[in-house]
PDB file of C-alpha atoms and ligand atoms in Angstrom:
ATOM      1  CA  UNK A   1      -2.736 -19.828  23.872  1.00 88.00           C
ATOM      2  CA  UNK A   2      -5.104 -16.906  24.789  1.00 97.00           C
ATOM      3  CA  UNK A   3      -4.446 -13.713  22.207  1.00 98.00           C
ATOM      4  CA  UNK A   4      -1.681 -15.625  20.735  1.00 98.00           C
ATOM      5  CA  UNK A   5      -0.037 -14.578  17.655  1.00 98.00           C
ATOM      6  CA  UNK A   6       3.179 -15.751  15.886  1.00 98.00           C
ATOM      7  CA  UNK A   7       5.128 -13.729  13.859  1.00 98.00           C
ATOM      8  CA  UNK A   8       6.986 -13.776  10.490  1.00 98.00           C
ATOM      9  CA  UNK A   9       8.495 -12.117   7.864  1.00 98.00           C
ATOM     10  CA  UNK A  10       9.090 -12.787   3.780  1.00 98.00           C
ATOM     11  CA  UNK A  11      11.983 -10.721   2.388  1.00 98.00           C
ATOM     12  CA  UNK A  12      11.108  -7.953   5.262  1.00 98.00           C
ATOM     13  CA  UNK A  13       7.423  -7.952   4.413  1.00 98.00           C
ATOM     14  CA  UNK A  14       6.145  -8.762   8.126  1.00 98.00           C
ATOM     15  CA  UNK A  15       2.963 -10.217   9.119  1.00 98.00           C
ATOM     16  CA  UNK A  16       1.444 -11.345  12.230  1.00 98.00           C
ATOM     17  CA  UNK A  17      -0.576 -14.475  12.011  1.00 99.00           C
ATOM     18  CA  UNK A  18      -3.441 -15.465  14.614  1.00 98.00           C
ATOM     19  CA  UNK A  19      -5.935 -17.372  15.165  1.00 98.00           C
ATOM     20  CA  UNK A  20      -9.495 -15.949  15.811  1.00 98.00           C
ATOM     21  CA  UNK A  21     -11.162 -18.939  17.817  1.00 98.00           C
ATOM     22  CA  UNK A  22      -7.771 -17.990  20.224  1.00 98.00           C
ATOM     23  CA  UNK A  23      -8.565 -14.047  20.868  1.00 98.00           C
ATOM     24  CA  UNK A  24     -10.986 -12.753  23.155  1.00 98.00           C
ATOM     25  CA  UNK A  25     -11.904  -9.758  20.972  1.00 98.00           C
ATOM     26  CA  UNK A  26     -13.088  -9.777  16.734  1.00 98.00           C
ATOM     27  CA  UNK A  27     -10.656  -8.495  14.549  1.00 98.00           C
ATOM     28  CA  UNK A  28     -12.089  -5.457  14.018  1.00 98.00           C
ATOM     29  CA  UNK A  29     -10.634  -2.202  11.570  1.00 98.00           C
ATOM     30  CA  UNK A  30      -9.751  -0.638  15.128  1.00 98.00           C
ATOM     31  CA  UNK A  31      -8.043  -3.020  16.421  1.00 98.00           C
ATOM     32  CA  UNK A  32      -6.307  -4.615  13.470  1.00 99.00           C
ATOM     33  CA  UNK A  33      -4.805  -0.500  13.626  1.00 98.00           C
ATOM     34  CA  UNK A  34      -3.674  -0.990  17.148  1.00 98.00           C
ATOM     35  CA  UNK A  35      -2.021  -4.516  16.769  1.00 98.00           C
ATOM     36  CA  UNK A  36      -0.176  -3.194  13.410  1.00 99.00           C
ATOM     37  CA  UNK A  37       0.838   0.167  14.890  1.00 98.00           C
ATOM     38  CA  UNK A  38       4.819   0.132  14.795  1.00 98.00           C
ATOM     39  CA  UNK A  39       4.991   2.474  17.857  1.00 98.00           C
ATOM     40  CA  UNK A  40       2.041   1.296  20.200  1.00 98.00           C
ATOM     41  CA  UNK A  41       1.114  -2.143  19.331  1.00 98.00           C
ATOM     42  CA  UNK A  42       3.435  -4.848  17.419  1.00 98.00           C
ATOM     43  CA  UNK A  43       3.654  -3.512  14.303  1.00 98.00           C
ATOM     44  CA  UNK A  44       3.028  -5.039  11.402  1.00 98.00           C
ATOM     45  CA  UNK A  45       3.011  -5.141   7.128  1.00 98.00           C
ATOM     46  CA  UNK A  46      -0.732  -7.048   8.129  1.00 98.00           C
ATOM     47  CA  UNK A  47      -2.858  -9.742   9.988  1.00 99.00           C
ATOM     48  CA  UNK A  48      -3.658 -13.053   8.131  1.00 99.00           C
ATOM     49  CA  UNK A  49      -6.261 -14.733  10.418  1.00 99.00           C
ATOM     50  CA  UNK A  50      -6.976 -18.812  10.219  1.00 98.00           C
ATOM     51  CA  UNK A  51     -10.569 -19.051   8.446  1.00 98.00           C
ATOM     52  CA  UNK A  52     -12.358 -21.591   8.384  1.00 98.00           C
ATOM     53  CA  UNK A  53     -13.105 -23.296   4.069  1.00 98.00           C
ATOM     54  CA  UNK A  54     -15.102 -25.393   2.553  1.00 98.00           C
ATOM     55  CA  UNK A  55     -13.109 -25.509  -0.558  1.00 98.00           C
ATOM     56  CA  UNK A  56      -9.597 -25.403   0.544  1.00 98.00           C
ATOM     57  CA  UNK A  57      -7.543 -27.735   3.543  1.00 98.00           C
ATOM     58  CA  UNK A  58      -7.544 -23.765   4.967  1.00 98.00           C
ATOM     59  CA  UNK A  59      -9.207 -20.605   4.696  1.00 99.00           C
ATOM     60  CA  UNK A  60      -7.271 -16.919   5.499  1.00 99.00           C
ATOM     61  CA  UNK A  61      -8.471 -13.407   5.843  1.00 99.00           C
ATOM     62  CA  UNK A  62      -5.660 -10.835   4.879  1.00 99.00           C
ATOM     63  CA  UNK A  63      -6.102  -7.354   6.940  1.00 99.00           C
ATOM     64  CA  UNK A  64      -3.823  -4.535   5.920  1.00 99.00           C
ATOM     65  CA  UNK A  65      -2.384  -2.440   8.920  1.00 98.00           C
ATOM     66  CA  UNK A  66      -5.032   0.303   7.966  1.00 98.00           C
ATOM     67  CA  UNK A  67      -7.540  -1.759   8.835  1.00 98.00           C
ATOM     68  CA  UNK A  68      -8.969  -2.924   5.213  1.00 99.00           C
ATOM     69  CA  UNK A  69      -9.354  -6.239   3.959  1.00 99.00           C
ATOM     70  CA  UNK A  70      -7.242  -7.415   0.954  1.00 99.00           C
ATOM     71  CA  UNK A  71      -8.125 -10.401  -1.558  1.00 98.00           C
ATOM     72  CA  UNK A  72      -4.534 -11.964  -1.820  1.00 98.00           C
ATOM     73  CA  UNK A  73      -1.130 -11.663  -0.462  1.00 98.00           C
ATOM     74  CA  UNK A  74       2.076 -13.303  -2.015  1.00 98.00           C
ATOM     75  CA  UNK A  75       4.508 -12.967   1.525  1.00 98.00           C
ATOM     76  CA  UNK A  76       1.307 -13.443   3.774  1.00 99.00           C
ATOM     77  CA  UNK A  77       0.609 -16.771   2.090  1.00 99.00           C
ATOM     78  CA  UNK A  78       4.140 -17.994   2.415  1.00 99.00           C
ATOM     79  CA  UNK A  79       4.244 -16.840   6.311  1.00 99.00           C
ATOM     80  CA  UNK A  80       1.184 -18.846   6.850  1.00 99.00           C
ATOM     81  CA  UNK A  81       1.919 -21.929   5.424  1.00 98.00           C
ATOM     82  CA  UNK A  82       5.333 -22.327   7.593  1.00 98.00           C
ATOM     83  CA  UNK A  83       2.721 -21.035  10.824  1.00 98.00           C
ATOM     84  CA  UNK A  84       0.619 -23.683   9.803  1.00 98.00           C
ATOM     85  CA  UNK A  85       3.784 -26.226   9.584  1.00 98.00           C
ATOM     86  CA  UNK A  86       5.357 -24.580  12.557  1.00 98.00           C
ATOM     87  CA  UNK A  87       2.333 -24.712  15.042  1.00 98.00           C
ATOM     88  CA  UNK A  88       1.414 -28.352  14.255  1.00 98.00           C
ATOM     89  CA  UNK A  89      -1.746 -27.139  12.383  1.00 98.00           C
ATOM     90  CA  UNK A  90      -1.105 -29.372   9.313  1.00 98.00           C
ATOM     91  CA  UNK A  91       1.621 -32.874   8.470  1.00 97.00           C
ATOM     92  CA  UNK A  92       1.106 -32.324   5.224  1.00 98.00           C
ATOM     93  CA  UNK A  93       3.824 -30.618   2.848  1.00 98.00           C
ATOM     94  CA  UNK A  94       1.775 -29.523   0.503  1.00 98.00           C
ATOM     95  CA  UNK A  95      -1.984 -27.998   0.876  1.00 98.00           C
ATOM     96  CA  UNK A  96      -4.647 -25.520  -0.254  1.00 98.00           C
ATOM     97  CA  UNK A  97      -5.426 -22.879   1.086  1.00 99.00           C
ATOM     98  CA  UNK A  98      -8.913 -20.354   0.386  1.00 98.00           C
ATOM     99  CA  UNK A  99      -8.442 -17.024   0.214  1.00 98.00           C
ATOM    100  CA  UNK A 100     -10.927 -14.112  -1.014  1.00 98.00           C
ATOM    101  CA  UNK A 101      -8.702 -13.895  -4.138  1.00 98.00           C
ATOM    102  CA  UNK A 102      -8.742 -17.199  -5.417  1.00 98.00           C
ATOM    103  CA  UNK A 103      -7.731 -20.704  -4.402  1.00 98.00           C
ATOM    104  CA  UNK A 104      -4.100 -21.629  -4.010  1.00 98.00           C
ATOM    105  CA  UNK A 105      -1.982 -24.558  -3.880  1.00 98.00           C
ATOM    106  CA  UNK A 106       1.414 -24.223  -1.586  1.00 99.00           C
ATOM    107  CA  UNK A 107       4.364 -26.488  -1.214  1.00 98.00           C
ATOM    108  CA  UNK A 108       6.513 -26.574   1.577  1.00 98.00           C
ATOM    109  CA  UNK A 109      10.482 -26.697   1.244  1.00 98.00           C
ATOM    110  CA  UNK A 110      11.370 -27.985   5.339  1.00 98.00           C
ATOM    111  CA  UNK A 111      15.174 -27.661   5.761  1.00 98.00           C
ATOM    112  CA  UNK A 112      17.784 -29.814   7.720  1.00 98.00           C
ATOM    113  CA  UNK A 113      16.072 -28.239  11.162  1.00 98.00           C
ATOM    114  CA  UNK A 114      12.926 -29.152   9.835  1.00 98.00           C
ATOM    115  CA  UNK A 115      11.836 -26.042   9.708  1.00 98.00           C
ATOM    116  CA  UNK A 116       9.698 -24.917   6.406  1.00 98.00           C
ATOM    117  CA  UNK A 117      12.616 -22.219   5.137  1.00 98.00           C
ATOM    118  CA  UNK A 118      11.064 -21.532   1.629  1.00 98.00           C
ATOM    119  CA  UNK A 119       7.676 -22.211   0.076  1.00 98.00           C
ATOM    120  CA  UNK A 120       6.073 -22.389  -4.037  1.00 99.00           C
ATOM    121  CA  UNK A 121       2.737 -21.122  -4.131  1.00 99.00           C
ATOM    122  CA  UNK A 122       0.470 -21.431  -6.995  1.00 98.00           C
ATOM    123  CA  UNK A 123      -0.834 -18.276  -7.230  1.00 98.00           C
ATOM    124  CA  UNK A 124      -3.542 -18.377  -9.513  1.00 98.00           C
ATOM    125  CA  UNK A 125      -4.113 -16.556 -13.187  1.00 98.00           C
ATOM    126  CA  UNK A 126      -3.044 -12.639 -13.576  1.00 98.00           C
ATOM    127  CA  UNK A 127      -5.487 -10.704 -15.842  1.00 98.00           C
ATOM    128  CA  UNK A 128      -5.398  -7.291 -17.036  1.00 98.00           C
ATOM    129  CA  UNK A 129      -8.920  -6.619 -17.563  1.00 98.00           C
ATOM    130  CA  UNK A 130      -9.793  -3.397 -16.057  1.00 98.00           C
ATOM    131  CA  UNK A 131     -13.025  -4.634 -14.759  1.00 97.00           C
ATOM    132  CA  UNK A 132     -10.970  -6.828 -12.673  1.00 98.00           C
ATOM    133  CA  UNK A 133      -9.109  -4.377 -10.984  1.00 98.00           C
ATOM    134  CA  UNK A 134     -11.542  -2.658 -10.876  1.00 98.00           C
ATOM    135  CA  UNK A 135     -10.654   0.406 -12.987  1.00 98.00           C
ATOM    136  CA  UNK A 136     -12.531   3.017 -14.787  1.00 98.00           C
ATOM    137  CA  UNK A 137     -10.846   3.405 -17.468  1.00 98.00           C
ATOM    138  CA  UNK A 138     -13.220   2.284 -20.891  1.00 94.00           C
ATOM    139  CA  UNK A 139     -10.656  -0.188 -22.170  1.00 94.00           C
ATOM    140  CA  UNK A 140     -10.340  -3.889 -22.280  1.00 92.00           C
ATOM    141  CA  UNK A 141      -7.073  -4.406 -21.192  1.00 98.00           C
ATOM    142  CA  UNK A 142      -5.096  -1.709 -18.979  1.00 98.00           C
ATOM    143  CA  UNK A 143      -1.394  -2.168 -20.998  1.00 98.00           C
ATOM    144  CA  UNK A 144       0.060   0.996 -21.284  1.00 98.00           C
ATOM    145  CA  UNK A 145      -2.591   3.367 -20.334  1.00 98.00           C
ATOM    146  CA  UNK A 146      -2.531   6.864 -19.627  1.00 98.00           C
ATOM    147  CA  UNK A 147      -2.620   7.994 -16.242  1.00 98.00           C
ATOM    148  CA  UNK A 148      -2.249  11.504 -14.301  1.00 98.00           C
ATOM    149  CA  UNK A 149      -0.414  11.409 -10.898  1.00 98.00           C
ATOM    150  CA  UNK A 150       1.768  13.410  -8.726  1.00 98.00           C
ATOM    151  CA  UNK A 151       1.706  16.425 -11.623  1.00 98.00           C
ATOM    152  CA  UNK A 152       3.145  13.429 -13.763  1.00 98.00           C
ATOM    153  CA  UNK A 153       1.996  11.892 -17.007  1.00 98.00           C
ATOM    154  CA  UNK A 154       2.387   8.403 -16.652  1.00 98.00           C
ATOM    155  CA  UNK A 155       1.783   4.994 -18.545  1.00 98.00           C
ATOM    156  CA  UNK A 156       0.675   2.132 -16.089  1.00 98.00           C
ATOM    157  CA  UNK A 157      -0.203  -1.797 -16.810  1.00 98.00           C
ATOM    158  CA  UNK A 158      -2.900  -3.022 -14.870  1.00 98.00           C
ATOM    159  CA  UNK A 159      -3.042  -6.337 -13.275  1.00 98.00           C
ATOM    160  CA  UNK A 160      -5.131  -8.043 -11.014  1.00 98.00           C
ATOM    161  CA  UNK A 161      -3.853 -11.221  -9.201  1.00 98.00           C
ATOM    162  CA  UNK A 162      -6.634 -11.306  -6.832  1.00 98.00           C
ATOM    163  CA  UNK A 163      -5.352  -8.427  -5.998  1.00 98.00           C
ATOM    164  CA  UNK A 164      -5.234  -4.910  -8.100  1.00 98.00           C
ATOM    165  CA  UNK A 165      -1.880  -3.963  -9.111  1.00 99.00           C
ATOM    166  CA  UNK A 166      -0.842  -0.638 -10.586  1.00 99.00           C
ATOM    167  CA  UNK A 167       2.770  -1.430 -12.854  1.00 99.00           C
ATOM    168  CA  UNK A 168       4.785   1.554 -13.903  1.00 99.00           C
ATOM    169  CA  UNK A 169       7.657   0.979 -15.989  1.00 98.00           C
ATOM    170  CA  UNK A 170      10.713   2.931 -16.994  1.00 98.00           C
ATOM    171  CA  UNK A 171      12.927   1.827 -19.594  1.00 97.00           C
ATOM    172  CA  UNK A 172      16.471  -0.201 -18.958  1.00 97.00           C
ATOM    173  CA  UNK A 173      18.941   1.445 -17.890  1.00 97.00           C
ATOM    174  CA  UNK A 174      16.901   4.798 -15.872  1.00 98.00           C
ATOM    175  CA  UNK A 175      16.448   4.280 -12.895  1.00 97.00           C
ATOM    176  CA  UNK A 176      13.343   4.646  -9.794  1.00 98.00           C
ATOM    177  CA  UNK A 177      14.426   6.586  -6.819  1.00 98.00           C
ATOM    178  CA  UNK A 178      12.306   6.378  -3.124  1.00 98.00           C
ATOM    179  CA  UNK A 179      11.428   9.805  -3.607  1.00 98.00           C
ATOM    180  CA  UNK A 180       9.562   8.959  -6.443  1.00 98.00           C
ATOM    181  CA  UNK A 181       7.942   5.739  -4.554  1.00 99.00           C
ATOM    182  CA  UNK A 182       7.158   8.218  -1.617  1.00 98.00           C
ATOM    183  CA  UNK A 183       5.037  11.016  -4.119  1.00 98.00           C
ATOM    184  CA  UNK A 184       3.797   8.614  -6.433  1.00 99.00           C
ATOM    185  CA  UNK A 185       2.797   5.917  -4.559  1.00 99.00           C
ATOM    186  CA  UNK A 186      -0.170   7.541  -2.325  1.00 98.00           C
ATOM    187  CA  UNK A 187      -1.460   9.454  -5.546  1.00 99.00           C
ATOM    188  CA  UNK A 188      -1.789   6.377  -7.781  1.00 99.00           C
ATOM    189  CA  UNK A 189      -3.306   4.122  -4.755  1.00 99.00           C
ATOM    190  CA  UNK A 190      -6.329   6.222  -4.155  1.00 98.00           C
ATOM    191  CA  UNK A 191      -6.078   7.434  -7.941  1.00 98.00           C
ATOM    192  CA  UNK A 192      -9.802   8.383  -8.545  1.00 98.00           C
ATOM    193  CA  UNK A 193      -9.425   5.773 -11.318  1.00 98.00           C
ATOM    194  CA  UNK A 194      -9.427   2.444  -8.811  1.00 98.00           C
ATOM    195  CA  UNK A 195     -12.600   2.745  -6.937  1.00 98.00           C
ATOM    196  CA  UNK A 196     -10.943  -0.026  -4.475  1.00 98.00           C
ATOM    197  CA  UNK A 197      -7.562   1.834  -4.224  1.00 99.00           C
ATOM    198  CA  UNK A 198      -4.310  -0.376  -6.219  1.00 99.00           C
ATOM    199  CA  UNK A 199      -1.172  -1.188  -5.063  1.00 99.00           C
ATOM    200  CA  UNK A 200       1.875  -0.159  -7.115  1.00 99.00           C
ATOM    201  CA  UNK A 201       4.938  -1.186  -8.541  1.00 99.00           C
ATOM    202  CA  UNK A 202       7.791   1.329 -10.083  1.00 99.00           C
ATOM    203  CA  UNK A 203       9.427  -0.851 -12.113  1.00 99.00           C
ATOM    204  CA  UNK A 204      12.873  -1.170 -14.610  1.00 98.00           C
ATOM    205  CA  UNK A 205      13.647  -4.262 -16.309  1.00 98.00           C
ATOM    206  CA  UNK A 206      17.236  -5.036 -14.866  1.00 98.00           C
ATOM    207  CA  UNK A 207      17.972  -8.219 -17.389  1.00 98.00           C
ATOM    208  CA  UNK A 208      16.377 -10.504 -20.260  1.00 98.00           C
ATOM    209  CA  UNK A 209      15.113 -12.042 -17.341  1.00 98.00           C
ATOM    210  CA  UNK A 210      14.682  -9.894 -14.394  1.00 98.00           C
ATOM    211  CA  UNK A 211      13.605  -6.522 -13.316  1.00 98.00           C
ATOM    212  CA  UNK A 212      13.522  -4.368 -10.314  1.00 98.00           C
ATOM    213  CA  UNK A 213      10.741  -3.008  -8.364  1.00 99.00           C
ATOM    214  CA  UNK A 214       9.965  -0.839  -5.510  1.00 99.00           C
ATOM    215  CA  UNK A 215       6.778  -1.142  -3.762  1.00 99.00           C
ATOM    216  CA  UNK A 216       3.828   0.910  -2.552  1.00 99.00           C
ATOM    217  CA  UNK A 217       0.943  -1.542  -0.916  1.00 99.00           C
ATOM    218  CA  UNK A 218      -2.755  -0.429  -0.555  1.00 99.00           C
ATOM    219  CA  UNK A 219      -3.529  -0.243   2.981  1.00 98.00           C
ATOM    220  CA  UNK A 220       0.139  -0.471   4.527  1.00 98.00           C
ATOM    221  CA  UNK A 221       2.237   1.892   2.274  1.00 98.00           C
ATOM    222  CA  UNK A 222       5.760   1.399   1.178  1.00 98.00           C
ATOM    223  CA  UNK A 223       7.311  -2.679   2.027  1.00 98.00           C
ATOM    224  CA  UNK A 224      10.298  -4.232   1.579  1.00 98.00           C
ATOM    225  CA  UNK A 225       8.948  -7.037  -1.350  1.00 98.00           C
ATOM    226  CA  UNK A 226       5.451  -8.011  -1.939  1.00 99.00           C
ATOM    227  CA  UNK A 227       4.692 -11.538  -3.261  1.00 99.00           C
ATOM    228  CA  UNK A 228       1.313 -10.576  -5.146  1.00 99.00           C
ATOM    229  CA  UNK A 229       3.608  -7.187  -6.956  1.00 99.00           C
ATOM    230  CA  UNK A 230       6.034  -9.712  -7.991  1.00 99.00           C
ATOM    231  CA  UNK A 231       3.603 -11.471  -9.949  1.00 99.00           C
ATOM    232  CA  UNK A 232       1.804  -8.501 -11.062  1.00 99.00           C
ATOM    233  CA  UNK A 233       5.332  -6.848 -12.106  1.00 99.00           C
ATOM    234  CA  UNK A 234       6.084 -10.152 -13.930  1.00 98.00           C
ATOM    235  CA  UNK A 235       3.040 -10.576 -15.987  1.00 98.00           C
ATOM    236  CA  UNK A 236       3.073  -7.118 -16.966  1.00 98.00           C
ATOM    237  CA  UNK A 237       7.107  -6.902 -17.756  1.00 98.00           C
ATOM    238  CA  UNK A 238       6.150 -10.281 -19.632  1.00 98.00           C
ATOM    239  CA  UNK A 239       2.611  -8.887 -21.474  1.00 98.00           C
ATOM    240  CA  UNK A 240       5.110  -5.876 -22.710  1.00 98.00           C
ATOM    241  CA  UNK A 241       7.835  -7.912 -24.136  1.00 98.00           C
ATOM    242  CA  UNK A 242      10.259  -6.806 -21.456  1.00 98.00           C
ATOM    243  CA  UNK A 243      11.984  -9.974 -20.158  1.00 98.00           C
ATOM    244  CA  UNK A 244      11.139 -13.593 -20.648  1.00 94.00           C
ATOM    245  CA  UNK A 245      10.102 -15.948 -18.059  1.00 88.00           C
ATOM    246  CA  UNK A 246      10.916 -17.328 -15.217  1.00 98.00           C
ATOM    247  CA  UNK A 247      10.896 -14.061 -14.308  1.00 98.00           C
ATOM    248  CA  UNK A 248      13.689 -12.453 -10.962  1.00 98.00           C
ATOM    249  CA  UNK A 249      11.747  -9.797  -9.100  1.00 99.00           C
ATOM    250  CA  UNK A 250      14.464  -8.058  -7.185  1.00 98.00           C
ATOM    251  CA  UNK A 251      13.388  -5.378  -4.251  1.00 99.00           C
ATOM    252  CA  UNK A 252      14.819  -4.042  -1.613  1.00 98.00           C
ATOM    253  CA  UNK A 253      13.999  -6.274   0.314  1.00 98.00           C
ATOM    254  CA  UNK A 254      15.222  -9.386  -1.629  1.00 98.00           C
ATOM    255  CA  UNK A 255      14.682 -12.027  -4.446  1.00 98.00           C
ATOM    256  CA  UNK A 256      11.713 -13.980  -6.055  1.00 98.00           C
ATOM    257  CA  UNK A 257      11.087 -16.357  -8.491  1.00 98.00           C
ATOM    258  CA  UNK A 258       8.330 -15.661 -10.587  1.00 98.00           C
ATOM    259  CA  UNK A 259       7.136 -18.813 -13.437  1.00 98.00           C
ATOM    260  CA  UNK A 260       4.615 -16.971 -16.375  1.00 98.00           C
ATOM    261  CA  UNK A 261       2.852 -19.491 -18.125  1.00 98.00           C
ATOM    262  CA  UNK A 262       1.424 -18.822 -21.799  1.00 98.00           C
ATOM    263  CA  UNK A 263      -1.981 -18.673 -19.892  1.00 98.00           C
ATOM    264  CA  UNK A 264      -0.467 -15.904 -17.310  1.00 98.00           C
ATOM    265  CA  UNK A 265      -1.024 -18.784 -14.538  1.00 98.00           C
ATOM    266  CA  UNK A 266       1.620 -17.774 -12.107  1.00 98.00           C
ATOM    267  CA  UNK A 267       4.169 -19.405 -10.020  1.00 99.00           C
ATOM    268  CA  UNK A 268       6.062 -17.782  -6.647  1.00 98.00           C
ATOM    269  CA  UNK A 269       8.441 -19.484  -5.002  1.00 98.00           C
ATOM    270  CA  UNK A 270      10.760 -17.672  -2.043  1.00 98.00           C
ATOM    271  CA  UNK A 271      11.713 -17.577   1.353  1.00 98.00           C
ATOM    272  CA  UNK A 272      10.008 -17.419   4.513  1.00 99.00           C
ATOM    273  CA  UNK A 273      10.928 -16.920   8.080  1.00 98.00           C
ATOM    274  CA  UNK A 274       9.675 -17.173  11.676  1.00 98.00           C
ATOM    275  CA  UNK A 275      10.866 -14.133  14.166  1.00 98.00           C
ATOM    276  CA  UNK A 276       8.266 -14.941  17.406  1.00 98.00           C
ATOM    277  CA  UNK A 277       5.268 -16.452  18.928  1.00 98.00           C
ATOM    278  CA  UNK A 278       3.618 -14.921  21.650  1.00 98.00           C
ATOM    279  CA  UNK A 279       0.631 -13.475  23.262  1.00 98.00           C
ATOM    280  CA  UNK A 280      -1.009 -10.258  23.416  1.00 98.00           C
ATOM    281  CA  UNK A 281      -0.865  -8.454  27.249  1.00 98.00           C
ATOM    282  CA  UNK A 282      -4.320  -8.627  28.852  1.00 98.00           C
ATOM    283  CA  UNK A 283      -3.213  -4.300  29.022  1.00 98.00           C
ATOM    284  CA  UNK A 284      -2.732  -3.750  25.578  1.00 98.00           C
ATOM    285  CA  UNK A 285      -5.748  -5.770  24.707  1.00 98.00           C
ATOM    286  CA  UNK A 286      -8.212  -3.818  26.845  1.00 98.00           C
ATOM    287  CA  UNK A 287      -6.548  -0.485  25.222  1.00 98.00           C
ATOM    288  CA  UNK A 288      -7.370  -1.851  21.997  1.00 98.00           C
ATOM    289  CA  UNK A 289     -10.025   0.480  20.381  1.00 97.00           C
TER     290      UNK A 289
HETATM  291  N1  LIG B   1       2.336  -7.916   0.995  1.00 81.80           N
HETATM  292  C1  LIG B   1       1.432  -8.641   0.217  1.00 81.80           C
HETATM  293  C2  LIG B   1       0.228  -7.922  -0.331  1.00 81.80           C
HETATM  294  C3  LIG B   1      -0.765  -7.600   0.796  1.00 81.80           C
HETATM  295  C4  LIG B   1      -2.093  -7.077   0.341  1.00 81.80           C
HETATM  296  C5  LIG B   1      -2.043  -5.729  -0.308  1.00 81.80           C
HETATM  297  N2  LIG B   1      -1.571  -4.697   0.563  1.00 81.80           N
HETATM  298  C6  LIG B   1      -3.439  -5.390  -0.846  1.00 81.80           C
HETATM  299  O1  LIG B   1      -4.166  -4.576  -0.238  1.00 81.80           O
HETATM  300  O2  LIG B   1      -3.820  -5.956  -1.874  1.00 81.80           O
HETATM  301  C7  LIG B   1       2.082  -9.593  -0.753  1.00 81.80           C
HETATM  302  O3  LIG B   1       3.176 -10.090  -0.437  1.00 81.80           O
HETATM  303  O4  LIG B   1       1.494  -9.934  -1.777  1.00 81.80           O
END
């Protein structure tokens, strides 16, 4: 279908999904803006766009709504293996997929409608090197370190799962509010410290094996869950002694399981949902800018 696009959401973290050799215009910062605008386009969490791979059954480019291109995304890779399931693009149950963050492997779960309800990803290997993030702090690993945001003094964990991650913890038992999301958030994503902005986690372990986290994304701002901040939250609530794996990541937004190995080689499995396919109006495509 011309400027067709299908539509889905993990745990409220909504993406659009389309397929370039199917639009009559490039996917470019501008108009990645437009489509993702919640007001005057279809508003979105972020674009994943079929690529082709060498490597991998199937390649994806992740766009966040501002425009920027990000290396790995937890929800995004669950929405586009049920797309790819959904639209007929792939039989198989279980496939790779190429992303600029790594390789990943991704099992389908198809329920009695034979629809593909939930999905396991294989997400790849979290590290907290800070060259990884990148970040300039002059350590090795980023667990505990110092950080100024907001007016606060803070101690983060760093974690890149393809992705940067910026993990702040408070202790069991306090407790994060959205006001603190909402100041702290923006300041510690374009933190002169991550040269290629972070996203963040505020984080409280919640159980011996779970914890809590609200979410501030790099390029989209606060969502509802994040697959790649689950793992990130994980590793780093495992690194710190905090909980024991599997690991719960609740959020507002909902529930996912998160497996730690010994070597940090992660695990996500969770839910995934379709809401629409579609096509863009010839209108609002020649009003893209
Ligand atoms: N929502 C995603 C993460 C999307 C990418 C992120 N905003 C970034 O810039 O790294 C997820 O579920 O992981």
């Amino acid at each position: 279908m011309k400027n067709g696009f299908f539509r889905g959401h993990g745990l409220g973290n909504d993406y659009v999904v389309m397929d370039p050799k199917e639009l009559s215009f490039t996917l470019t910062p501008g108009k990645i803006r437009g489509i993702c605008d919640r007001h005057w386009g279809l508003g979105s969490d972020g674009i994943l766009a079929l690529a082709p791979s060498k490597k991998a059954d199937f390649g994806l480019r992740i766009y966040n709504p501002d425009g920027s291109e990000a290396e790995k995304s937890g929800n995004g890779l669950r929405i586009f293996a049920r797309y790819l399931h959904a639209t007929g693009k792939t039989k198989k149950r279980a496939f790779t997929v190429e992303t600029k963050g790594g390789l990943v492997s991704i099992a389908l779960h198809v329920d009695r409608h034979g629809d593909a309800a939930a999905a396991t990803v294989e997400m790849g290997q979290a590290t907290f090197r800070a060259a990884a993030l990148p970040c300039t702090l002059t350590m090795d690993e980023l667990i505990q370190a110092p950080i100024e945001a907001a007016g606060r003094s803070l101690r983060f964990t760093g974690v890149s799962v393809g992705n940067p991650h910026c993990v702040v913890f408070k202790e069991a038992g306090e407790s994060w509010t959205r006001e603190d999301l909402l100041t702290l958030g923006p300041a510690l994503e374009h933190h002169p410290l991550f040269p290629k902005r972070t996203n963040v986690q505020l984080a409280v372990p919640t159980g011996p094996k779970e914890i809590f986290i609200l979410i501030w994304e790099r390029g989209a701002g606060e969502t509802q869950a994040s697959g790649s901040s689950s793992c990130a939250a994980a590793s780093a609530a495992v690194k710190l002694g905090l909980v024991k794996g599997p690991v719960t990541v609740k959020m507002p937004g909902g529930t996912l399981n998160i497996k730690v190995a010994g070597d940090f080689s992660l695990t996500m499995k969770g839910p995934v949902a379709e809401v629409a396919r579609g096509a863009l109006s010839p209108s609002f495509v020649r009003g893209l800018r």
